[in-house]
PDB file of N, CA and C in Angstrom:
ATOM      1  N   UNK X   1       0.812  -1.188   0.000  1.00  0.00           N
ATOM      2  CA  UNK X   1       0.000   0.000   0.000  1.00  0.00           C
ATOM      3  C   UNK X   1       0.862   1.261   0.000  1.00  0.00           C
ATOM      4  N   UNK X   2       2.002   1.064   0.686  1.00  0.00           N
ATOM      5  CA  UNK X   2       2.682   2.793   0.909  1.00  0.00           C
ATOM      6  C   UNK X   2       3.519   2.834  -0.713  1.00  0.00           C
ATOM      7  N   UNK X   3       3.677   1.463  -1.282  1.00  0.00           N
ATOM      8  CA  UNK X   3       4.262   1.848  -2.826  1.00  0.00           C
ATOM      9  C   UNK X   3       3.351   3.061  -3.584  1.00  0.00           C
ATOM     10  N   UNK X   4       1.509   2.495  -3.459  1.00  0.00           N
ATOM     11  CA  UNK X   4       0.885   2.957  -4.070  1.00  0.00           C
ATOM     12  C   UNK X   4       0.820   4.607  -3.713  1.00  0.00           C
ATOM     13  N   UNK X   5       0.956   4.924  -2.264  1.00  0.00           N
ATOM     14  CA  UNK X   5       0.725   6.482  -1.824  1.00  0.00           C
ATOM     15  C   UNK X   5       1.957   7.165  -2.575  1.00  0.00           C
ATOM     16  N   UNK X   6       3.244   6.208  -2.795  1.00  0.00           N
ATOM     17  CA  UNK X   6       4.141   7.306  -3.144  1.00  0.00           C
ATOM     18  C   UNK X   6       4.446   6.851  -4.590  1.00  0.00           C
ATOM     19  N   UNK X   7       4.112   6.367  -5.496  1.00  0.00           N
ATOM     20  CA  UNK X   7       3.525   6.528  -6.608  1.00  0.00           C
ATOM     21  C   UNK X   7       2.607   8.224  -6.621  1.00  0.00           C
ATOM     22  N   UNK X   8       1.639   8.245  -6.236  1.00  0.00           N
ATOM     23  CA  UNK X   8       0.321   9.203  -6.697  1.00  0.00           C
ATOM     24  C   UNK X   8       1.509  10.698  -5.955  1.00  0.00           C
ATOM     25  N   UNK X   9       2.320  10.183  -5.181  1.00  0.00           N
ATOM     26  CA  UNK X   9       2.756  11.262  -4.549  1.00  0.00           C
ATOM     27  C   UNK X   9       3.724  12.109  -5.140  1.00  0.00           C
ATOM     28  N   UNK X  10       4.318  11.482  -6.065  1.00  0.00           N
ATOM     29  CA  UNK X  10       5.037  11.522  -7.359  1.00  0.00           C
ATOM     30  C   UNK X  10       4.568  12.135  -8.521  1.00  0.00           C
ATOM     31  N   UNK X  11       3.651  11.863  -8.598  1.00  0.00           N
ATOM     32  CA  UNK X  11       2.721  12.164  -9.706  1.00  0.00           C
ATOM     33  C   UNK X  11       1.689  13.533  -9.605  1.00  0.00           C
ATOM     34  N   UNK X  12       1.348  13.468  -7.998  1.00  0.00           N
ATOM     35  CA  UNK X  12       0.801  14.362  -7.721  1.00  0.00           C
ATOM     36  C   UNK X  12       2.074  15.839  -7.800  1.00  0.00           C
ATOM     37  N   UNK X  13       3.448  15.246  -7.475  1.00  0.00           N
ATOM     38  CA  UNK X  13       4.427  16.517  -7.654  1.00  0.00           C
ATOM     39  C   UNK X  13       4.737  16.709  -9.111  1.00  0.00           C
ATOM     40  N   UNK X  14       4.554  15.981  -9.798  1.00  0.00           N
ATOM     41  CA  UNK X  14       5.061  15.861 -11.335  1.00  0.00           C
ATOM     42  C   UNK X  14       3.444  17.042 -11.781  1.00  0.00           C
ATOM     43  N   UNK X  15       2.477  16.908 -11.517  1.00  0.00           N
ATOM     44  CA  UNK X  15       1.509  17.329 -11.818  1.00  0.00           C
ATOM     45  C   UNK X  15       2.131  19.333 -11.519  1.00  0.00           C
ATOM     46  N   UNK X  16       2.198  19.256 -10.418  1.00  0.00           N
ATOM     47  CA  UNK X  16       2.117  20.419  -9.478  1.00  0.00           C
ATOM     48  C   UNK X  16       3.540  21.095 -10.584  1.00  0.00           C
ATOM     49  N   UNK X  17       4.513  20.919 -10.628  1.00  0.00           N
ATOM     50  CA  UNK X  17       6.014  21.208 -11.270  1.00  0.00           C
ATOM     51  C   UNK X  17       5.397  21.668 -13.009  1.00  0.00           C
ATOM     52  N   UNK X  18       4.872  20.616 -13.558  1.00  0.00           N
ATOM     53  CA  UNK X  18       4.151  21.197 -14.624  1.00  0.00           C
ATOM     54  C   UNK X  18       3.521  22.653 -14.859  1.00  0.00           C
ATOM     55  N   UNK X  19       2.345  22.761 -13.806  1.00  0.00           N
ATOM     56  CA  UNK X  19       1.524  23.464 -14.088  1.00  0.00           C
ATOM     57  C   UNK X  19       2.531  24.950 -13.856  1.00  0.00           C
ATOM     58  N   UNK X  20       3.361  24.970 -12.394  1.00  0.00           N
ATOM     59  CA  UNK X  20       3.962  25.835 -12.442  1.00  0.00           C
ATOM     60  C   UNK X  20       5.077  26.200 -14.048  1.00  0.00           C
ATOM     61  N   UNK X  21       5.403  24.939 -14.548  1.00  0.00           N
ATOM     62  CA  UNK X  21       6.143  25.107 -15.623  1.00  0.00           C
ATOM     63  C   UNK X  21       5.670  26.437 -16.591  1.00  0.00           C
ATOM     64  N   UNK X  22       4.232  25.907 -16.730  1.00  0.00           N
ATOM     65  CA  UNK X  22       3.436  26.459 -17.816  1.00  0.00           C
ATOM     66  C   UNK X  22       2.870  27.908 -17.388  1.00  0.00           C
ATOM     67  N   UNK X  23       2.866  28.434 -16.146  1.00  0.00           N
ATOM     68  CA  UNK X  23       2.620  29.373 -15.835  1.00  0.00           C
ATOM     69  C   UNK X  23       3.671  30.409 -15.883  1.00  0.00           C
ATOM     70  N   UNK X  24       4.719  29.426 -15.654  1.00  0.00           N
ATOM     71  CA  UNK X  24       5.711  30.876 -15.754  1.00  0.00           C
ATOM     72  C   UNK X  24       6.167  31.225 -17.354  1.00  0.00           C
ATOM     73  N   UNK X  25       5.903  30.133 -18.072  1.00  0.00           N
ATOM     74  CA  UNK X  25       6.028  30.526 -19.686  1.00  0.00           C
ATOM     75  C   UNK X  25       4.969  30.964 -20.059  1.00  0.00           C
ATOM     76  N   UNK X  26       4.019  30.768 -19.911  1.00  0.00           N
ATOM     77  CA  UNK X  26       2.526  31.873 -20.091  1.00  0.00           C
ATOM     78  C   UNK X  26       2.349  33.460 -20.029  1.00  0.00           C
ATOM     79  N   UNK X  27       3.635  33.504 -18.694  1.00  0.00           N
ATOM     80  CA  UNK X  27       3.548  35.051 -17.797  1.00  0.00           C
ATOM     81  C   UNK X  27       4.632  35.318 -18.726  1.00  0.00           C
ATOM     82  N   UNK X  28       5.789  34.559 -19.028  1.00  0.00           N
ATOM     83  CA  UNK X  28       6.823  35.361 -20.318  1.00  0.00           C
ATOM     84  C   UNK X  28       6.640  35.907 -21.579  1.00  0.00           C
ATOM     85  N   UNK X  29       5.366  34.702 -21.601  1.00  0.00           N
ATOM     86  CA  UNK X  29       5.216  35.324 -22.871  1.00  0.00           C
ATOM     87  C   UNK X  29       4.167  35.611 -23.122  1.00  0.00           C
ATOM     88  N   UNK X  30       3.290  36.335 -22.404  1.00  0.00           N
ATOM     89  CA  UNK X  30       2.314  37.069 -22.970  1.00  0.00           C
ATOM     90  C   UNK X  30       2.209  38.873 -22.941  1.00  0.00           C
ATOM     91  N   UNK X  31       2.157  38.681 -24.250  1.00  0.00           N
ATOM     92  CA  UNK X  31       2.568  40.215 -24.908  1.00  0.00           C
ATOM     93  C   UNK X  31       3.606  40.973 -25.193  1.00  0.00           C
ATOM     94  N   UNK X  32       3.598  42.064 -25.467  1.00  0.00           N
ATOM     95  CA  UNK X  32       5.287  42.241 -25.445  1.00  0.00           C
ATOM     96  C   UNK X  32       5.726  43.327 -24.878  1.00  0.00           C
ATOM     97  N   UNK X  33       6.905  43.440 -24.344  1.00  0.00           N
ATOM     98  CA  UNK X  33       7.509  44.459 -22.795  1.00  0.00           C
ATOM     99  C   UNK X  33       6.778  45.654 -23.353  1.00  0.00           C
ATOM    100  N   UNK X  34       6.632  46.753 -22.395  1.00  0.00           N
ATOM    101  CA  UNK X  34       6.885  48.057 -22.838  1.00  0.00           C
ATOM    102  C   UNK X  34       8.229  48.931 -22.406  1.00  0.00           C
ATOM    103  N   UNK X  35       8.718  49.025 -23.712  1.00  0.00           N
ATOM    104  CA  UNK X  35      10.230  49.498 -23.292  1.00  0.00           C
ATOM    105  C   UNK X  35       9.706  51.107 -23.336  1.00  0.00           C
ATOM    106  N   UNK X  36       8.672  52.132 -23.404  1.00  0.00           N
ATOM    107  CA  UNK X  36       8.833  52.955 -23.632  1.00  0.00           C
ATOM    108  C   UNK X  36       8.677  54.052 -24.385  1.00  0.00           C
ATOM    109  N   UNK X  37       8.693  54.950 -25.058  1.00  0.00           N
ATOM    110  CA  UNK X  37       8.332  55.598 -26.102  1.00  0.00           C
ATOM    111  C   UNK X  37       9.597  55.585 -27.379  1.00  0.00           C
ATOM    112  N   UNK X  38       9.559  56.489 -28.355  1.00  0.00           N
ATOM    113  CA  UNK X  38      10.810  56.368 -29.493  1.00  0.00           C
ATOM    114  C   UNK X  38      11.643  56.704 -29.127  1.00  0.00           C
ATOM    115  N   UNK X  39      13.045  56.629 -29.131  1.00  0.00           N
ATOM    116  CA  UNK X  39      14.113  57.412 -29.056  1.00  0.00           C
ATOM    117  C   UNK X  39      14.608  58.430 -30.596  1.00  0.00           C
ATOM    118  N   UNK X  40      14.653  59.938 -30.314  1.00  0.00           N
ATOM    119  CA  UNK X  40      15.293  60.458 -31.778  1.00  0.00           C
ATOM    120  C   UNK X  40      16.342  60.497 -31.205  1.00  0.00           C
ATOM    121  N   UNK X  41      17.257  60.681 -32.387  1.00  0.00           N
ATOM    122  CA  UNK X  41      19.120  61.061 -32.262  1.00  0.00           C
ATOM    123  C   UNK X  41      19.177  61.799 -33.283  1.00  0.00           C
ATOM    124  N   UNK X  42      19.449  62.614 -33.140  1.00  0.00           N
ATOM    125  CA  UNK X  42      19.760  63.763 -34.494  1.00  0.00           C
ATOM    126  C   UNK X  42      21.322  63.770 -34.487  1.00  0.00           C
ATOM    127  N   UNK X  43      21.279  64.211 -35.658  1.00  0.00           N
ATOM    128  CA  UNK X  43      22.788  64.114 -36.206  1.00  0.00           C
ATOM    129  C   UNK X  43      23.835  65.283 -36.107  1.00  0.00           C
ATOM    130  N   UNK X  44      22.916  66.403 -36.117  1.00  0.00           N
ATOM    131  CA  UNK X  44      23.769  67.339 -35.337  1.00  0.00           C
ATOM    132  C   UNK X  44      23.535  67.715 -34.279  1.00  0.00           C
ATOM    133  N   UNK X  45      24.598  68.093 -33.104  1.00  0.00           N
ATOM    134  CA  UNK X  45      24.510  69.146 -31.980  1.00  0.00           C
ATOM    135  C   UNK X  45      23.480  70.117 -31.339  1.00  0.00           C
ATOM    136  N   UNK X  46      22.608  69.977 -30.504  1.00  0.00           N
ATOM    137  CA  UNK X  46      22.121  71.253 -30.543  1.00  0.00           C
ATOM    138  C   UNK X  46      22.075  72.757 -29.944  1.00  0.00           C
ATOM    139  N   UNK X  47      23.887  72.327 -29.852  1.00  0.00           N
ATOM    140  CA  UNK X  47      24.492  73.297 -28.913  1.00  0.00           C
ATOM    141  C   UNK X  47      26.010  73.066 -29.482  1.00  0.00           C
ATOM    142  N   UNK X  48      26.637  74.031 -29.304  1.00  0.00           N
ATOM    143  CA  UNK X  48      27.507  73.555 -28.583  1.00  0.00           C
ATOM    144  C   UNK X  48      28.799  73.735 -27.546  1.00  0.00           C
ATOM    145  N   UNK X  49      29.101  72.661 -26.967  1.00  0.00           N
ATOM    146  CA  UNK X  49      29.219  72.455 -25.559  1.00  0.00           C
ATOM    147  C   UNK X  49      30.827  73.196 -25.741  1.00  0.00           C
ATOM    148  N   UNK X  50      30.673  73.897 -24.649  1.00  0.00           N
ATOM    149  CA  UNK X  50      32.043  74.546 -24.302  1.00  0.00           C
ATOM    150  C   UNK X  50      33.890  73.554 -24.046  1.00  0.00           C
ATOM    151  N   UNK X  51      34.918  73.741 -23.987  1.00  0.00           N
ATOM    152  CA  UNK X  51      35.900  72.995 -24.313  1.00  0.00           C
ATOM    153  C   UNK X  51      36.285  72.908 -22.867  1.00  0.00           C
ATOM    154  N   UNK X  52      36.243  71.933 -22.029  1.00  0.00           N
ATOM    155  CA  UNK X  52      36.963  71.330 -21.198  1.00  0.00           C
ATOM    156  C   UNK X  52      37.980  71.468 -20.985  1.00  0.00           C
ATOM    157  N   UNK X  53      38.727  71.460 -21.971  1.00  0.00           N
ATOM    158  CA  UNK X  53      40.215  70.573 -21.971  1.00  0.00           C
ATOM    159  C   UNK X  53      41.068  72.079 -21.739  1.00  0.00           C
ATOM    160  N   UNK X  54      41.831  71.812 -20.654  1.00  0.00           N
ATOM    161  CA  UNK X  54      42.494  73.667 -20.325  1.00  0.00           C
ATOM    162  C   UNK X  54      43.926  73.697 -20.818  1.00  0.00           C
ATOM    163  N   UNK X  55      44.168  74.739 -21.210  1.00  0.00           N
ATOM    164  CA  UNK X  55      45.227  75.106 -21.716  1.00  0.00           C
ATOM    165  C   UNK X  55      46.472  74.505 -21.644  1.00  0.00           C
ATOM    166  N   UNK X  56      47.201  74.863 -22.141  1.00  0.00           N
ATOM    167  CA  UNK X  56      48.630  74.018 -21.708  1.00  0.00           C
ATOM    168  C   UNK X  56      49.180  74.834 -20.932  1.00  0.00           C
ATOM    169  N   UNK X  57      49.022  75.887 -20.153  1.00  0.00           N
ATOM    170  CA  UNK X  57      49.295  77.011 -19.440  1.00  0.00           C
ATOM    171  C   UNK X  57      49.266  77.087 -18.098  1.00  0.00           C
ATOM    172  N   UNK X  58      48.029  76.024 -18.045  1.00  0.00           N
ATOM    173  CA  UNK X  58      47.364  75.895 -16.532  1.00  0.00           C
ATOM    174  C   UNK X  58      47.662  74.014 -16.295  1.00  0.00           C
ATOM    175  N   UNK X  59      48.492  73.679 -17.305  1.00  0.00           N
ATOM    176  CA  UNK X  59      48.406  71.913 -16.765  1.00  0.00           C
ATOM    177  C   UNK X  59      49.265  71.927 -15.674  1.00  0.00           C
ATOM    178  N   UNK X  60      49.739  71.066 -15.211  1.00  0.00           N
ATOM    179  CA  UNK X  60      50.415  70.988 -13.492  1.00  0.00           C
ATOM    180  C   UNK X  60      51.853  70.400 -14.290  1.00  0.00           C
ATOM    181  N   UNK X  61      52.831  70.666 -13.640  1.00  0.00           N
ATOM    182  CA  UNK X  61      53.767  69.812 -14.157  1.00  0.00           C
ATOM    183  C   UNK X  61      53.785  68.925 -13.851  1.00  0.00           C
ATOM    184  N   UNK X  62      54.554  67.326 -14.082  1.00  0.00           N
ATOM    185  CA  UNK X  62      54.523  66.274 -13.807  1.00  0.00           C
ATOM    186  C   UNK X  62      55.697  66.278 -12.775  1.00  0.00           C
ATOM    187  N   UNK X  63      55.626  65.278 -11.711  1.00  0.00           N
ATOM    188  CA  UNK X  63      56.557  65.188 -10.969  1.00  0.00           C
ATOM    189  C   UNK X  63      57.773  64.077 -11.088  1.00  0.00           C
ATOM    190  N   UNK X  64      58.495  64.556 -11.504  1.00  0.00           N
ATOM    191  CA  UNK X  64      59.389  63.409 -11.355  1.00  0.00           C
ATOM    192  C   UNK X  64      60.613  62.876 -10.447  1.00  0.00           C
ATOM    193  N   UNK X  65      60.174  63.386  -9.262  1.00  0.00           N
ATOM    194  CA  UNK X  65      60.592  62.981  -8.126  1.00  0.00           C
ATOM    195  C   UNK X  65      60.060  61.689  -7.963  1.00  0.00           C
ATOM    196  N   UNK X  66      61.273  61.014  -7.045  1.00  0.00           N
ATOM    197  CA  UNK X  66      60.970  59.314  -6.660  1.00  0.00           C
ATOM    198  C   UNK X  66      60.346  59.215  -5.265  1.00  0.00           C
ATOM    199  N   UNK X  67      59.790  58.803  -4.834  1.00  0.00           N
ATOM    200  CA  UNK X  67      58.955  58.023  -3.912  1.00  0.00           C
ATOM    201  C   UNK X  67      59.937  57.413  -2.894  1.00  0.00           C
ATOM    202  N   UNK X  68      59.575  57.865  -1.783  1.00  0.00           N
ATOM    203  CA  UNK X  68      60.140  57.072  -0.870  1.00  0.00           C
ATOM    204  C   UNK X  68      60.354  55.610  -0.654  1.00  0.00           C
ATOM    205  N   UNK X  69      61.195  54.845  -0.184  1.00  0.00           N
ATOM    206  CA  UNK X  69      60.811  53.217  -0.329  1.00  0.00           C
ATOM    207  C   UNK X  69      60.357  52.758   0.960  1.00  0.00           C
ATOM    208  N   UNK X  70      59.545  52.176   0.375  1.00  0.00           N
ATOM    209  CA  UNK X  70      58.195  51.126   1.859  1.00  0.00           C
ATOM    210  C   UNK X  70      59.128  50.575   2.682  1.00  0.00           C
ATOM    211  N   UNK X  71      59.440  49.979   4.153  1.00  0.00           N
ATOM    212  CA  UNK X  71      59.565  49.416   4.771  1.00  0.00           C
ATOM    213  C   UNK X  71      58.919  48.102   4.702  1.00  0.00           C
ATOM    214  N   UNK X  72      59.072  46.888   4.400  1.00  0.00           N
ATOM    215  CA  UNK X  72      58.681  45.741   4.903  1.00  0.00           C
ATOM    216  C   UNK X  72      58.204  45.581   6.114  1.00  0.00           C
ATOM    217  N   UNK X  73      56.442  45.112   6.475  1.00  0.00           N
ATOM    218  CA  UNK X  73      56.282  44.658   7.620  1.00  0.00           C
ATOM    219  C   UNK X  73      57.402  43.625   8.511  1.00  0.00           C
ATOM    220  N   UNK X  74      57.073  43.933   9.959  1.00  0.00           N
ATOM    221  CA  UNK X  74      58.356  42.998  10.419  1.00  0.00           C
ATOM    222  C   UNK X  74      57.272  41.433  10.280  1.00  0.00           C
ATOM    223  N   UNK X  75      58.361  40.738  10.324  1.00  0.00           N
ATOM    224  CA  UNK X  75      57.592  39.363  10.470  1.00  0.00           C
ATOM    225  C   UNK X  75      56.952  39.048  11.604  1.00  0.00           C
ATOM    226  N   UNK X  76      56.019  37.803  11.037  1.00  0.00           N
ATOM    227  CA  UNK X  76      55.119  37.499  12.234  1.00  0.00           C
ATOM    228  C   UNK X  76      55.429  36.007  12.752  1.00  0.00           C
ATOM    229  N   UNK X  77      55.050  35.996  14.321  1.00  0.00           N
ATOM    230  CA  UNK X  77      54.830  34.369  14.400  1.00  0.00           C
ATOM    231  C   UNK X  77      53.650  33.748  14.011  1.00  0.00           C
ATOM    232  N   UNK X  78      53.834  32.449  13.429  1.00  0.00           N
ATOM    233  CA  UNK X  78      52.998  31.869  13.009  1.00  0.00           C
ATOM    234  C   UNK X  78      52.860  30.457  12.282  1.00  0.00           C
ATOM    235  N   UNK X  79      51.585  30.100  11.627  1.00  0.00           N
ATOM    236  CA  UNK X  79      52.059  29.318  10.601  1.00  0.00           C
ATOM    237  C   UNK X  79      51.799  28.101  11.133  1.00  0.00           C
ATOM    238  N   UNK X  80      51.706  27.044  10.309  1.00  0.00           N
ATOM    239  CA  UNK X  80      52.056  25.494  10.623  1.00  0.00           C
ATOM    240  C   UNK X  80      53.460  25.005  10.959  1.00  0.00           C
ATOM    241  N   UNK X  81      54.207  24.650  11.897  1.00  0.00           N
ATOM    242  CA  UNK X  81      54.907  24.084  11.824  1.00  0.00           C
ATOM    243  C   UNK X  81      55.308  22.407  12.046  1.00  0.00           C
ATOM    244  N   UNK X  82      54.253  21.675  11.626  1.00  0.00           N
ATOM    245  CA  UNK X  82      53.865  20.262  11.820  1.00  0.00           C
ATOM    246  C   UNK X  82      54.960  19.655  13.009  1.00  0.00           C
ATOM    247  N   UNK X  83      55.040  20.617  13.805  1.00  0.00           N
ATOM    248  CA  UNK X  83      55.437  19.866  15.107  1.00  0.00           C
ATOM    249  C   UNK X  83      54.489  19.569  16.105  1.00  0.00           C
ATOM    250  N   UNK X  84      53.010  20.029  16.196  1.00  0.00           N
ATOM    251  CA  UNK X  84      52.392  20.514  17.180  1.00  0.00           C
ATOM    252  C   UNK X  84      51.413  18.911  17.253  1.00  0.00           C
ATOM    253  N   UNK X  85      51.979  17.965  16.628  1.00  0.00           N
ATOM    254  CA  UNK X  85      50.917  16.975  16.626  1.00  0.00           C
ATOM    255  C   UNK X  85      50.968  15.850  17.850  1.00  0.00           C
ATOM    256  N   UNK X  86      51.989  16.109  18.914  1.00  0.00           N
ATOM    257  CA  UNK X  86      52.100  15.068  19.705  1.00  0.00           C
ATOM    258  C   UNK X  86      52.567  13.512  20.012  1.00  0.00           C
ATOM    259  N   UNK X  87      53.474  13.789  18.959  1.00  0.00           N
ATOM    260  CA  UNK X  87      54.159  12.108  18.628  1.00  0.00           C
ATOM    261  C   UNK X  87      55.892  12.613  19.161  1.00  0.00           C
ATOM    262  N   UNK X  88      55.972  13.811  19.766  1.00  0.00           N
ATOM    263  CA  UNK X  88      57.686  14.199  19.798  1.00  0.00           C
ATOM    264  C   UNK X  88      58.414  13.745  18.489  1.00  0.00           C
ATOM    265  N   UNK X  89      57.649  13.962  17.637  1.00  0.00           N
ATOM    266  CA  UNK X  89      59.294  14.015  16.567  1.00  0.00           C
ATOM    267  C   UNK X  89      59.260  12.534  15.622  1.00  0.00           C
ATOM    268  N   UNK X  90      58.205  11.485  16.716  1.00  0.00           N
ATOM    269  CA  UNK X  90      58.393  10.258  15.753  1.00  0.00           C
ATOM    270  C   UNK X  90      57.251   9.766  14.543  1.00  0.00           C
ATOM    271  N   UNK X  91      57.899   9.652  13.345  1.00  0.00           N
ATOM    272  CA  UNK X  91      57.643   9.739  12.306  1.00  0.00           C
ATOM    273  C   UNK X  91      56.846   8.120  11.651  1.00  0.00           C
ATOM    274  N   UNK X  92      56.812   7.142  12.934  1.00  0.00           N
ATOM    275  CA  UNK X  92      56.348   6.148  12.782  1.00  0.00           C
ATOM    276  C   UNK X  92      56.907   5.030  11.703  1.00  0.00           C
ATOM    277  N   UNK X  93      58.165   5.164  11.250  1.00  0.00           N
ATOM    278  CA  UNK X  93      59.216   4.320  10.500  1.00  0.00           C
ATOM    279  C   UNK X  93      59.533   3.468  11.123  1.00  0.00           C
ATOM    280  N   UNK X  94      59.712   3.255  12.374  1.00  0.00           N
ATOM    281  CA  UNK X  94      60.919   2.724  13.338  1.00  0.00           C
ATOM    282  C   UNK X  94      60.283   1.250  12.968  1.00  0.00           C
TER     283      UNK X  94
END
């Protein structure tokens, strides 16, 4: 008897997985997005925009001074040192 409950129980999820299948391809595809109204692009300017780019008068000079050099952190303790396992040292060869 419990073959038969989980049979239908199976079936009853196979049922359920479907329908959701079909619902969410139903909801994709019915109709089509609204992206919006037209976009124009005209081909010319309808302004135009003042020049950014400043003189060679006012650029900064470049520096070509060197940089101090970093210090290396000091070292740390740490780490594995596969001594910490409790055999003193023996490697189990003997």
């Amino acid at each position: 008897m419990s073959r038969r409950i989980s049979v239908v129980v199976l079936l009853a999820g196979a049922v359920v997985v479907a329908l959701a299948f079909v619902g969410i391809v139903w909801a994709a595809g019915s109709g089509t997005p609204d992206l919006g109204g037209p976009v124009v692009v005209s081909a010319t300017p309808s302004e135009k925009p003042s020049p950014r780019t400043p003189s060679p008068d006012k650029l900064d000079a470049v520096s070509t001074k060197r940089a101090d050099p970093v210090k290396p952190p000091p070292p740390q303790r740490g780490g594995d040192d596969d001594d910490d396992d409790g055999d003193n040292g023996d490697d189990g060869d003997d």
